[in-house]
């Protein structure tokens, strides 16, 4: 969940326009969702794994059952190093344009130039 104090100070700031506030809140929401999607499963499975070891006499049984799921969730955490930079890149309009230019299979939007037939006569 987003920090309430941060949102309150953002709302009170006179130097930030409504459009900028909306963009900042959107960025914070996306970063929080990425964080929860990447690290949430790992911590949930890790917590369950810890709790499942407490009442058992055979600690190997729950460990064998959860091993694959735990390792997959652990691998999922490394996606954060990929998703955050990609998100920040796509925030910047210049970066999106450069990405389009660098990929030969994606056409960059062409700037409209007035055609000769539309030019005013002299």
PDB file of C-alpha atoms in Angstrom, residues 15-112:
ATOM      1  CA  UNK A  15       3.929  23.472  -7.166  1.00  0.00           C
ATOM      2  CA  UNK A  16       2.549  20.218  -8.591  1.00  0.00           C
ATOM      3  CA  UNK A  17      -0.220  20.394 -11.177  1.00  0.00           C
ATOM      4  CA  UNK A  18      -3.174  17.992 -11.170  1.00  0.00           C
ATOM      5  CA  UNK A  19      -1.805  16.228 -14.255  1.00  0.00           C
ATOM      6  CA  UNK A  20       1.584  15.751 -12.581  1.00  0.00           C
ATOM      7  CA  UNK A  21      -0.104  14.483  -9.387  1.00  0.00           C
ATOM      8  CA  UNK A  22      -2.045  11.917 -11.384  1.00  0.00           C
ATOM      9  CA  UNK A  23       1.130  10.784 -13.158  1.00  0.00           C
ATOM     10  CA  UNK A  24       3.077  10.498  -9.890  1.00  0.00           C
ATOM     11  CA  UNK A  25       0.315   8.491  -8.207  1.00  0.00           C
ATOM     12  CA  UNK A  26       0.061   6.235 -11.272  1.00  0.00           C
ATOM     13  CA  UNK A  27       3.806   5.612 -11.202  1.00  0.00           C
ATOM     14  CA  UNK A  28       3.682   4.781  -7.489  1.00  0.00           C
ATOM     15  CA  UNK A  29       0.773   2.383  -8.032  1.00  0.00           C
ATOM     16  CA  UNK A  30       2.556   0.564 -10.871  1.00  0.00           C
ATOM     17  CA  UNK A  31       5.788   0.272  -8.863  1.00  0.00           C
ATOM     18  CA  UNK A  32       3.826  -1.097  -5.897  1.00  0.00           C
ATOM     19  CA  UNK A  33       1.951  -3.608  -8.080  1.00  0.00           C
ATOM     20  CA  UNK A  34       5.211  -4.788  -9.662  1.00  0.00           C
ATOM     21  CA  UNK A  35       6.748  -5.170  -6.202  1.00  0.00           C
ATOM     22  CA  UNK A  36       3.780  -7.146  -4.864  1.00  0.00           C
ATOM     23  CA  UNK A  37       3.553  -9.353  -7.958  1.00  0.00           C
ATOM     24  CA  UNK A  38       7.263 -10.164  -7.921  1.00  0.00           C
ATOM     25  CA  UNK A  39       8.020 -10.474  -4.206  1.00  0.00           C
ATOM     26  CA  UNK A  40       4.579 -11.388  -2.837  1.00  0.00           C
ATOM     27  CA  UNK A  41       4.513 -15.057  -3.896  1.00  0.00           C
ATOM     28  CA  UNK A  42       8.053 -15.616  -2.612  1.00  0.00           C
ATOM     29  CA  UNK A  43       7.238 -14.243   0.822  1.00  0.00           C
ATOM     30  CA  UNK A  44       3.882 -16.039   1.027  1.00  0.00           C
ATOM     31  CA  UNK A  45       5.418 -19.398   0.156  1.00  0.00           C
ATOM     32  CA  UNK A  46       8.387 -18.694   2.424  1.00  0.00           C
ATOM     33  CA  UNK A  47       6.055 -17.873   5.306  1.00  0.00           C
ATOM     34  CA  UNK A  48       3.976 -20.962   4.684  1.00  0.00           C
ATOM     35  CA  UNK A  49       7.145 -23.026   4.457  1.00  0.00           C
ATOM     36  CA  UNK A  50       8.342 -21.712   7.812  1.00  0.00           C
ATOM     37  CA  UNK A  51       4.983 -22.293   9.524  1.00  0.00           C
ATOM     38  CA  UNK A  52       4.634 -25.785   8.043  1.00  0.00           C
ATOM     39  CA  UNK A  53       7.950 -26.820   9.581  1.00  0.00           C
ATOM     40  CA  UNK A  54       6.864 -25.935  13.136  1.00  0.00           C
ATOM     41  CA  UNK A  55       4.337 -28.700  13.989  1.00  0.00           C
ATOM     42  CA  UNK A  56       5.940 -31.571  12.096  1.00  0.00           C
ATOM     43  CA  UNK A  57       8.226 -34.359  13.225  1.00  0.00           C
ATOM     44  CA  UNK A  58       9.477 -34.919   9.680  1.00  0.00           C
ATOM     45  CA  UNK A  59      10.867 -31.600   8.392  1.00  0.00           C
ATOM     46  CA  UNK A  60      11.806 -33.150   5.066  1.00  0.00           C
ATOM     47  CA  UNK A  61       8.235 -33.873   4.014  1.00  0.00           C
ATOM     48  CA  UNK A  62       6.976 -30.254   3.758  1.00  0.00           C
ATOM     49  CA  UNK A  63      10.347 -29.221   2.357  1.00  0.00           C
ATOM     50  CA  UNK A  64      10.048 -31.753  -0.478  1.00  0.00           C
ATOM     51  CA  UNK A  65       6.459 -30.697  -1.179  1.00  0.00           C
ATOM     52  CA  UNK A  66       7.229 -26.989  -1.397  1.00  0.00           C
ATOM     53  CA  UNK A  67      10.688 -27.134  -2.943  1.00  0.00           C
ATOM     54  CA  UNK A  68       9.658 -26.585  -6.570  1.00  0.00           C
ATOM     55  CA  UNK A  69       7.092 -23.877  -5.780  1.00  0.00           C
ATOM     56  CA  UNK A  70       9.557 -22.096  -3.507  1.00  0.00           C
ATOM     57  CA  UNK A  71      12.308 -22.172  -6.143  1.00  0.00           C
ATOM     58  CA  UNK A  72       9.929 -20.865  -8.828  1.00  0.00           C
ATOM     59  CA  UNK A  73       8.865 -18.009  -6.587  1.00  0.00           C
ATOM     60  CA  UNK A  74      12.513 -17.318  -5.785  1.00  0.00           C
ATOM     61  CA  UNK A  75      13.239 -17.109  -9.517  1.00  0.00           C
ATOM     62  CA  UNK A  76      10.289 -14.763  -9.964  1.00  0.00           C
ATOM     63  CA  UNK A  77      11.980 -12.233  -7.677  1.00  0.00           C
ATOM     64  CA  UNK A  78      14.706 -11.685 -10.251  1.00  0.00           C
ATOM     65  CA  UNK A  79      12.092 -10.294 -12.642  1.00  0.00           C
ATOM     66  CA  UNK A  80      12.131  -7.116 -10.581  1.00  0.00           C
ATOM     67  CA  UNK A  81      15.552  -6.249 -12.008  1.00  0.00           C
ATOM     68  CA  UNK A  82      13.986  -6.426 -15.464  1.00  0.00           C
ATOM     69  CA  UNK A  83      10.526  -4.941 -14.921  1.00  0.00           C
ATOM     70  CA  UNK A  84      11.487  -1.779 -13.029  1.00  0.00           C
ATOM     71  CA  UNK A  85      13.974  -0.500 -15.623  1.00  0.00           C
ATOM     72  CA  UNK A  86      11.581  -1.348 -18.457  1.00  0.00           C
ATOM     73  CA  UNK A  87       8.830   0.580 -16.711  1.00  0.00           C
ATOM     74  CA  UNK A  88      11.112   3.594 -16.253  1.00  0.00           C
ATOM     75  CA  UNK A  89      12.220   3.431 -19.880  1.00  0.00           C
ATOM     76  CA  UNK A  90       8.656   3.474 -21.133  1.00  0.00           C
ATOM     77  CA  UNK A  91       7.899   6.486 -18.938  1.00  0.00           C
ATOM     78  CA  UNK A  92      10.286   8.626 -20.930  1.00  0.00           C
ATOM     79  CA  UNK A  93       8.894   9.674 -24.338  1.00  0.00           C
ATOM     80  CA  UNK A  94      12.397  10.088 -25.799  1.00  0.00           C
ATOM     81  CA  UNK A  95      13.306   6.550 -24.787  1.00  0.00           C
ATOM     82  CA  UNK A  96      10.204   5.162 -26.489  1.00  0.00           C
ATOM     83  CA  UNK A  97      11.088   7.014 -29.671  1.00  0.00           C
ATOM     84  CA  UNK A  98      14.683   5.781 -29.564  1.00  0.00           C
ATOM     85  CA  UNK A  99      13.474   2.222 -29.004  1.00  0.00           C
ATOM     86  CA  UNK A 100      11.233   2.475 -32.044  1.00  0.00           C
ATOM     87  CA  UNK A 101      14.108   3.822 -34.116  1.00  0.00           C
ATOM     88  CA  UNK A 102      16.465   1.065 -33.010  1.00  0.00           C
ATOM     89  CA  UNK A 103      14.085  -1.796 -33.803  1.00  0.00           C
ATOM     90  CA  UNK A 104      13.904  -2.371 -37.554  1.00  0.00           C
ATOM     91  CA  UNK A 105      10.613  -4.245 -37.357  1.00  0.00           C
ATOM     92  CA  UNK A 106       8.736  -1.442 -35.564  1.00  0.00           C
ATOM     93  CA  UNK A 107       7.878   1.612 -37.595  1.00  0.00           C
ATOM     94  CA  UNK A 108       8.341   4.905 -35.844  1.00  0.00           C
ATOM     95  CA  UNK A 109       5.439   7.302 -36.215  1.00  0.00           C
ATOM     96  CA  UNK A 110       6.212   9.597 -39.078  1.00  0.00           C
ATOM     97  CA  UNK A 111       5.873  13.290 -38.660  1.00  0.00           C
ATOM     98  CA  UNK A 112       3.317  14.809 -40.940  1.00  0.00           C
TER      99      UNK A 112
END
